[in-house]
mmCIF file of C-alpha atoms in Angstrom:
data_model
loop_
_atom_site.group_PDB
_atom_site.id
_atom_site.type_symbol
_atom_site.label_atom_id
_atom_site.label_comp_id
_atom_site.label_asym_id
_atom_site.label_seq_id
_atom_site.Cartn_x
_atom_site.Cartn_y
_atom_site.Cartn_z
ATOM 1 C CA MET A 1 -78.890 -9.601 -8.544
ATOM 2 C CA ALA A 2 -81.248 -12.328 -7.437
ATOM 3 C CA SER A 3 -80.707 -13.390 -3.921
ATOM 4 C CA SER A 4 -81.959 -17.016 -4.283
ATOM 5 C CA LEU A 5 -78.553 -18.416 -3.243
ATOM 6 C CA SER A 6 -77.457 -18.235 0.404
ATOM 7 C CA PRO A 7 -74.238 -16.360 1.080
ATOM 8 C CA ILE A 8 -71.191 -18.713 1.398
ATOM 9 C CA SER A 9 -70.664 -17.514 4.898
ATOM 10 C CA GLN A 10 -74.073 -18.531 6.036
ATOM 11 C CA LYS A 11 -74.052 -21.820 7.973
ATOM 12 C CA PRO A 12 -76.553 -24.432 6.758
ATOM 13 C CA ASN A 13 -79.420 -25.253 9.049
ATOM 14 C CA PHE A 14 -79.276 -28.986 9.614
ATOM 15 C CA ILE A 15 -82.366 -31.015 10.323
ATOM 16 C CA ILE A 16 -81.478 -34.680 10.868
ATOM 17 C CA THR A 17 -83.917 -37.609 10.723
ATOM 18 C CA THR A 18 -82.740 -41.200 11.281
ATOM 19 C CA LYS A 19 -84.108 -44.490 10.098
ATOM 20 C CA PRO A 20 -82.488 -47.836 10.537
ATOM 21 C CA THR A 21 -80.646 -47.555 7.184
ATOM 22 C CA THR A 22 -80.930 -43.864 6.095
ATOM 23 C CA LEU A 23 -79.648 -40.471 7.292
ATOM 24 C CA GLN A 24 -81.189 -37.395 5.566
ATOM 25 C CA ILE A 25 -79.708 -33.888 5.851
ATOM 26 C CA PHE A 26 -81.688 -30.793 4.843
ATOM 27 C CA THR A 27 -79.936 -27.488 4.237
ATOM 28 C CA SER A 28 -81.561 -23.937 4.484
ATOM 29 C CA ASN A 29 -81.976 -23.794 0.669
ATOM 30 C CA LYS A 30 -84.342 -26.801 0.803
ATOM 31 C CA THR A 31 -81.804 -29.169 -0.853
ATOM 32 C CA SER A 32 -81.118 -32.422 0.764
ATOM 33 C CA VAL A 33 -78.524 -35.213 0.671
ATOM 34 C CA LYS A 34 -79.287 -38.814 1.769
ATOM 35 C CA PHE A 35 -76.604 -41.087 3.226
ATOM 36 C CA THR A 36 -77.116 -44.881 3.599
ATOM 37 C CA ARG A 37 -75.691 -46.049 6.824
ATOM 38 C CA ILE A 38 -75.350 -49.457 8.546
ATOM 39 C CA PRO A 39 -76.774 -49.346 12.144
ATOM 40 C CA MET A 40 -74.122 -50.139 14.727
ATOM 41 C CA LYS A 41 -76.216 -52.944 16.116
ATOM 42 C CA SER A 42 -76.484 -54.542 12.697
ATOM 43 C CA ALA A 43 -72.715 -54.092 12.212
ATOM 44 C CA ARG A 44 -72.053 -55.777 15.523
ATOM 45 C CA ILE A 45 -74.343 -58.698 14.571
ATOM 46 C CA SER A 46 -72.654 -59.094 11.200
ATOM 47 C CA ALA A 47 -69.240 -59.153 12.828
ATOM 48 C CA THR A 48 -70.388 -61.766 15.389
ATOM 49 C CA THR A 49 -71.877 -63.969 12.648
ATOM 50 C CA ALA A 50 -68.664 -63.780 10.680
ATOM 51 C CA GLU A 51 -66.675 -64.622 13.769
ATOM 52 C CA LYS A 52 -68.940 -67.646 14.405
ATOM 53 C CA GLN A 53 -68.459 -68.774 10.947
ATOM 54 C CA LYS A 54 -64.751 -68.794 11.206
ATOM 55 C CA ARG A 55 -64.723 -70.474 14.667
ATOM 56 C CA ARG A 56 -63.742 -74.065 14.637
ATOM 57 C CA PHE A 57 -64.929 -76.686 17.105
ATOM 58 C CA PRO A 58 -62.202 -78.439 19.122
ATOM 59 C CA GLY A 59 -60.591 -81.065 16.882
ATOM 60 C CA GLU A 60 -62.573 -80.012 13.788
ATOM 61 C CA ALA A 61 -59.398 -79.278 11.738
ATOM 62 C CA LYS A 62 -58.330 -82.928 12.079
ATOM 63 C CA GLY A 63 -61.760 -84.403 11.171
ATOM 64 C CA PHE A 64 -64.890 -85.380 13.010
ATOM 65 C CA VAL A 65 -63.346 -88.303 14.799
ATOM 66 C CA GLU A 66 -61.112 -85.889 16.586
ATOM 67 C CA GLU A 67 -64.103 -83.962 17.651
ATOM 68 C CA MET A 68 -65.654 -87.100 19.186
ATOM 69 C CA ARG A 69 -62.386 -87.939 20.895
ATOM 70 C CA PHE A 70 -62.110 -84.408 22.337
ATOM 71 C CA VAL A 71 -65.609 -84.695 23.803
ATOM 72 C CA ALA A 72 -65.102 -88.187 25.148
ATOM 73 C CA MET A 73 -61.820 -87.387 26.866
ATOM 74 C CA LYS A 74 -63.430 -84.589 28.874
ATOM 75 C CA LEU A 75 -65.890 -87.145 30.297
ATOM 76 C CA HIS A 76 -63.052 -89.134 31.807
ATOM 77 C CA THR A 77 -61.568 -88.369 35.273
ATOM 78 C CA LYS A 78 -58.025 -87.025 35.572
ATOM 79 C CA GLU A 79 -56.932 -90.526 36.718
ATOM 80 C CA GLN A 80 -58.270 -91.966 33.444
ATOM 81 C CA ALA A 81 -57.030 -89.272 31.045
ATOM 82 C CA LYS A 82 -54.981 -86.157 31.277
ATOM 83 C CA GLU A 83 -57.696 -84.176 29.487
ATOM 84 C CA GLY A 84 -60.402 -85.488 31.874
ATOM 85 C CA GLU A 85 -62.611 -83.098 33.762
ATOM 86 C CA LYS A 86 -65.053 -85.468 35.480
ATOM 87 C CA LYS A 87 -65.052 -85.821 39.240
ATOM 88 C CA ILE A 88 -64.782 -89.387 40.603
ATOM 89 C CA GLU A 89 -68.285 -90.532 41.520
ATOM 90 C CA GLU A 90 -68.480 -94.202 40.714
ATOM 91 C CA PRO A 91 -66.351 -97.182 41.835
ATOM 92 C CA GLN A 92 -65.268 -98.055 38.255
ATOM 93 C CA GLU A 93 -63.905 -94.420 37.902
ATOM 94 C CA ARG A 94 -61.292 -94.970 40.572
ATOM 95 C CA HIS A 95 -57.710 -96.011 39.887
ATOM 96 C CA LEU A 96 -57.469 -99.568 38.547
ATOM 97 C CA GLY A 97 -55.054 -100.427 41.377
ATOM 98 C CA THR A 98 -57.904 -100.050 43.894
ATOM 99 C CA TRP A 99 -60.317 -102.368 42.083
ATOM 100 C CA GLU A 100 -61.299 -105.669 43.770
ATOM 101 C CA PRO A 101 -63.018 -107.594 40.934
ATOM 102 C CA SER A 102 -64.701 -110.995 41.254
ATOM 103 C CA VAL A 103 -64.979 -113.752 38.743
ATOM 104 C CA ASP A 104 -68.795 -113.726 38.988
ATOM 105 C CA GLY A 105 -68.834 -109.963 38.441
ATOM 106 C CA TYR A 106 -66.427 -110.349 35.513
ATOM 107 C CA LEU A 107 -68.516 -112.964 33.888
ATOM 108 C CA ARG A 108 -71.626 -110.679 34.131
ATOM 109 C CA PHE A 109 -69.561 -108.011 32.486
ATOM 110 C CA LEU A 110 -68.461 -110.259 29.682
ATOM 111 C CA VAL A 111 -72.030 -111.595 29.104
ATOM 112 C CA ASP A 112 -73.544 -108.139 29.020
ATOM 113 C CA SER A 113 -70.732 -106.881 26.766
ATOM 114 C CA LYS A 114 -71.336 -109.706 24.419
ATOM 115 C CA LEU A 115 -74.975 -108.762 24.099
ATOM 116 C CA VAL A 116 -74.015 -105.203 23.177
ATOM 117 C CA TYR A 117 -71.506 -106.317 20.608
ATOM 118 C CA ASP A 118 -73.961 -108.874 19.206
ATOM 119 C CA THR A 119 -76.487 -106.014 18.819
ATOM 120 C CA LEU A 120 -73.983 -103.625 17.190
ATOM 121 C CA GLU A 121 -72.699 -106.094 14.741
ATOM 122 C CA GLY A 122 -76.215 -107.266 13.844
ATOM 123 C CA ILE A 123 -77.244 -103.562 13.253
ATOM 124 C CA ILE A 124 -74.220 -103.096 10.939
ATOM 125 C CA LYS A 125 -75.034 -106.250 9.065
ATOM 126 C CA ASP A 126 -78.669 -105.380 8.411
ATOM 127 C CA ALA A 127 -77.715 -101.656 7.608
ATOM 128 C CA ALA A 128 -80.969 -99.765 8.146
ATOM 129 C CA PHE A 129 -78.997 -96.715 6.825
ATOM 130 C CA PRO A 130 -76.517 -97.026 3.876
ATOM 131 C CA SER A 131 -73.719 -95.368 5.870
ATOM 132 C CA TYR A 132 -73.752 -98.343 8.350
ATOM 133 C CA ALA A 133 -72.408 -100.646 5.662
ATOM 134 C CA GLU A 134 -69.151 -98.634 5.818
ATOM 135 C CA PHE A 135 -68.416 -100.327 9.176
ATOM 136 C CA SER A 136 -68.849 -103.991 8.225
ATOM 137 C CA ASN A 137 -65.912 -106.349 8.740
ATOM 138 C CA THR A 138 -63.624 -103.610 10.184
ATOM 139 C CA GLY A 139 -61.606 -106.119 12.249
ATOM 140 C CA LEU A 140 -62.703 -104.462 15.469
ATOM 141 C CA GLU A 141 -65.687 -106.842 15.892
ATOM 142 C CA ARG A 142 -65.734 -108.543 19.374
ATOM 143 C CA SER A 143 -68.697 -110.867 19.349
ATOM 144 C CA GLU A 144 -66.879 -114.041 18.205
ATOM 145 C CA SER A 145 -64.035 -113.345 20.575
ATOM 146 C CA LEU A 146 -66.382 -113.007 23.548
ATOM 147 C CA ALA A 147 -68.035 -116.343 22.593
ATOM 148 C CA LYS A 148 -64.688 -118.014 22.746
ATOM 149 C CA ASP A 149 -63.898 -116.525 26.127
ATOM 150 C CA LEU A 150 -67.194 -117.553 27.640
ATOM 151 C CA GLN A 151 -66.689 -121.126 26.278
ATOM 152 C CA TRP A 152 -63.310 -121.166 28.031
ATOM 153 C CA PHE A 153 -64.917 -120.193 31.364
ATOM 154 C CA ARG A 154 -67.389 -122.992 30.812
ATOM 155 C CA GLU A 155 -64.545 -125.437 30.468
ATOM 156 C CA GLN A 156 -63.054 -124.236 33.666
ATOM 157 C CA GLY A 157 -66.267 -125.207 35.395
ATOM 158 C CA TYR A 158 -67.896 -121.814 35.705
ATOM 159 C CA SER A 159 -71.612 -121.222 35.188
ATOM 160 C CA ILE A 160 -72.352 -118.473 32.571
ATOM 161 C CA PRO A 161 -75.158 -116.094 33.701
ATOM 162 C CA GLU A 162 -77.844 -114.724 31.525
ATOM 163 C CA PRO A 163 -77.613 -111.050 30.418
ATOM 164 C CA SER A 164 -78.565 -108.513 33.026
ATOM 165 C CA SER A 165 -80.394 -105.245 33.083
ATOM 166 C CA PRO A 166 -77.408 -102.957 32.109
ATOM 167 C CA GLY A 167 -76.705 -104.945 28.950
ATOM 168 C CA ILE A 168 -80.298 -105.528 27.978
ATOM 169 C CA THR A 169 -81.141 -101.853 28.411
ATOM 170 C CA TYR A 170 -78.178 -100.689 26.375
ATOM 171 C CA ALA A 171 -78.864 -103.201 23.596
ATOM 172 C CA GLU A 172 -82.485 -102.065 23.258
ATOM 173 C CA TYR A 173 -81.441 -98.458 23.160
ATOM 174 C CA LEU A 174 -78.923 -99.122 20.396
ATOM 175 C CA LYS A 175 -81.646 -100.811 18.326
ATOM 176 C CA GLU A 176 -83.969 -97.922 18.785
ATOM 177 C CA LEU A 177 -81.267 -95.291 17.833
ATOM 178 C CA SER A 178 -80.064 -97.296 14.834
ATOM 179 C CA GLU A 179 -83.489 -97.196 13.189
ATOM 180 C CA LYS A 180 -84.278 -93.483 13.580
ATOM 181 C CA ASP A 181 -81.171 -91.573 14.671
ATOM 182 C CA PRO A 182 -77.998 -92.466 12.670
ATOM 183 C CA GLN A 183 -75.855 -89.674 14.027
ATOM 184 C CA ALA A 184 -76.516 -90.711 17.606
ATOM 185 C CA PHE A 185 -75.995 -94.373 16.817
ATOM 186 C CA ILE A 186 -72.569 -93.568 15.251
ATOM 187 C CA CYS A 187 -71.582 -91.875 18.476
ATOM 188 C CA HIS A 188 -72.181 -95.105 20.397
ATOM 189 C CA PHE A 189 -70.448 -97.139 17.713
ATOM 190 C CA TYR A 190 -67.332 -94.988 17.980
ATOM 191 C CA ASN A 191 -67.156 -94.867 21.729
ATOM 192 C CA ILE A 192 -67.871 -98.583 22.392
ATOM 193 C CA TYR A 193 -65.217 -99.927 19.945
ATOM 194 C CA PHE A 194 -62.560 -97.220 20.453
ATOM 195 C CA ALA A 195 -62.864 -97.172 24.273
ATOM 196 C CA HIS A 196 -62.382 -100.933 24.416
ATOM 197 C CA THR A 197 -59.113 -100.680 22.453
ATOM 198 C CA ALA A 198 -57.729 -98.187 25.033
ATOM 199 C CA GLY A 199 -59.121 -98.217 28.580
ATOM 200 C CA GLY A 200 -60.718 -101.546 27.907
ATOM 201 C CA ARG A 201 -57.403 -103.277 27.347
ATOM 202 C CA MET A 202 -55.977 -101.766 30.535
ATOM 203 C CA ILE A 203 -58.952 -103.090 32.495
ATOM 204 C CA GLY A 204 -58.507 -106.510 30.881
ATOM 205 C CA ARG A 205 -54.898 -106.706 31.930
ATOM 206 C CA LYS A 206 -55.670 -105.687 35.530
ATOM 207 C CA VAL A 207 -58.453 -108.221 35.876
ATOM 208 C CA ALA A 208 -56.321 -111.021 34.376
ATOM 209 C CA GLU A 209 -53.547 -110.194 36.809
ATOM 210 C CA LYS A 210 -55.929 -110.438 39.769
ATOM 211 C CA LEU A 211 -58.234 -113.344 38.772
ATOM 212 C CA LEU A 212 -56.983 -115.315 35.839
ATOM 213 C CA ASN A 213 -53.251 -115.801 36.416
ATOM 214 C CA ASN A 214 -52.474 -113.258 33.708
ATOM 215 C CA LYS A 215 -54.380 -115.136 30.983
ATOM 216 C CA GLU A 216 -55.098 -112.897 28.033
ATOM 217 C CA LEU A 217 -58.699 -113.381 26.784
ATOM 218 C CA GLU A 218 -59.649 -113.236 23.119
ATOM 219 C CA PHE A 219 -61.695 -110.110 23.946
ATOM 220 C CA TYR A 220 -58.427 -108.242 24.157
ATOM 221 C CA ARG A 221 -56.791 -109.649 20.996
ATOM 222 C CA TRP A 222 -57.216 -108.556 17.433
ATOM 223 C CA ASP A 223 -56.111 -109.988 14.098
ATOM 224 C CA GLY A 224 -53.758 -107.777 12.356
ATOM 225 C CA ASP A 225 -52.267 -104.418 13.395
ATOM 226 C CA LEU A 226 -54.709 -102.739 15.783
ATOM 227 C CA SER A 227 -53.364 -99.267 15.066
ATOM 228 C CA GLN A 228 -54.117 -99.758 11.400
ATOM 229 C CA LEU A 229 -57.503 -101.184 12.006
ATOM 230 C CA LEU A 230 -58.375 -98.110 14.074
ATOM 231 C CA GLN A 231 -56.982 -95.772 11.496
ATOM 232 C CA ASN A 232 -59.113 -97.402 8.785
ATOM 233 C CA VAL A 233 -62.309 -96.954 10.895
ATOM 234 C CA ARG A 234 -61.374 -93.353 11.647
ATOM 235 C CA GLU A 235 -61.194 -92.642 7.891
ATOM 236 C CA LYS A 236 -64.561 -94.250 7.357
ATOM 237 C CA LEU A 237 -66.144 -92.285 10.262
ATOM 238 C CA ASN A 238 -64.695 -89.006 8.963
ATOM 239 C CA LYS A 239 -66.050 -89.817 5.467
ATOM 240 C CA VAL A 240 -69.569 -90.573 6.702
ATOM 241 C CA ALA A 241 -69.592 -87.315 8.766
ATOM 242 C CA GLU A 242 -68.547 -85.218 5.822
ATOM 243 C CA SER A 243 -72.117 -85.297 4.561
ATOM 244 C CA TRP A 244 -73.597 -84.197 7.943
ATOM 245 C CA SER A 245 -74.602 -80.666 8.774
ATOM 246 C CA ARG A 246 -73.009 -78.850 11.717
ATOM 247 C CA GLU A 247 -76.265 -79.452 13.680
ATOM 248 C CA GLU A 248 -76.122 -83.256 12.963
ATOM 249 C CA LYS A 249 -72.483 -83.337 14.061
ATOM 250 C CA ASN A 250 -73.408 -81.502 17.339
ATOM 251 C CA HIS A 251 -76.283 -83.914 17.859
ATOM 252 C CA CYS A 252 -73.838 -86.786 17.577
ATOM 253 C CA LEU A 253 -71.379 -85.217 20.116
ATOM 254 C CA GLU A 254 -74.202 -84.604 22.502
ATOM 255 C CA GLU A 255 -74.899 -88.301 22.620
ATOM 256 C CA THR A 256 -71.461 -89.047 24.080
ATOM 257 C CA GLU A 257 -72.626 -88.651 27.669
ATOM 258 C CA LYS A 258 -75.296 -91.354 27.272
ATOM 259 C CA SER A 259 -72.778 -93.645 25.717
ATOM 260 C CA PHE A 260 -70.578 -93.283 28.727
ATOM 261 C CA LYS A 261 -73.486 -93.875 31.158
ATOM 262 C CA HIS A 262 -74.534 -97.115 29.527
ATOM 263 C CA SER A 263 -70.986 -98.397 29.165
ATOM 264 C CA GLY A 264 -70.244 -97.404 32.815
ATOM 265 C CA ASP A 265 -73.331 -99.384 33.989
ATOM 266 C CA ILE A 266 -71.949 -102.508 32.324
ATOM 267 C CA LEU A 267 -68.387 -101.948 33.526
ATOM 268 C CA ARG A 268 -69.665 -101.611 37.134
ATOM 269 C CA LEU A 269 -70.620 -105.242 36.958
ATOM 270 C CA ILE A 270 -66.973 -106.224 37.323
ATOM 271 C CA LEU A 271 -67.028 -104.863 40.846
ATOM 272 C CA SER A 272 -70.345 -106.312 41.868
#
C-alpha cells in the first residue's frame, strides 16, 4: 500500500506566516489552507470610527441652534448662567447688582451697539450669500429702535458721542466675515441678536433703574411676541445649517469666543 498519506495519528507540522490580512498554515503533506483575518489594530480603528460616527455633539439632536446655545452658555460665568464655566475676569462679568454705570458710558455703549446693528442689518439687506436673505425682516432688528433712543437722549440735553474703537472694530470685522466666511458670520448674527433678548434685557432694566428712573428704552422693546420671533429665527438658522458639513458647523461654533470678546468690549463701555 502506498504510504503517501500521513497516518491519522501523526500531528501536522505547522509553519505559520503572517501578513496584515492573511494567515497561511502548511501541513506536513505540503497542503496548505489560507485564512483571511482582520488585524486587531484595524478592527480597533474600525470600531473607533463607527463610534465617532454615532457620537452626537451637545445639542445636535435638537438642531444646530441648540449646539450654538450650548457653546455660548459655557462661555458665561456661573453668575450669568447655570451652565457657565468661565471665571470672572472683567467688570462686566460681575453680578449686575455691583455695576456702577454712568450716562456717558451708557451712551457710548448705545452708539457703538447701533453701529454694529446698522452693519448687521446692512449685510443682511445686501445678502452677499443667498442664505443671508433668510434673516431679513425677522422682527429682531434693533437699528431703528436705537435711533429713537439716541434721539430721546438728545431731547434730554445729552450730547451723543461718535462711535468708538470697540464698535468700529467689530463692525469692520463683521463686514470682512460676511464677504468670505458665512458660517462664522452666522455665529455672530446668532449671538448678537439672541444675547440681547436675554442678558441684554436684564442689563437694560438694571441701567434704567440706576440712571433713567426706570424708563424702558426702545432698544429693549419688540413688536409682536418676542418668543415667537425668536422661534422663527431658530427655524431659519437650523434650516440654513442643514446644508453645512460637520466641519463647517464646527467652524461656526469655534467663532463663538470671538463673538463674546467683541460684544464684551462694547458692553464694558457702560462701566467706563
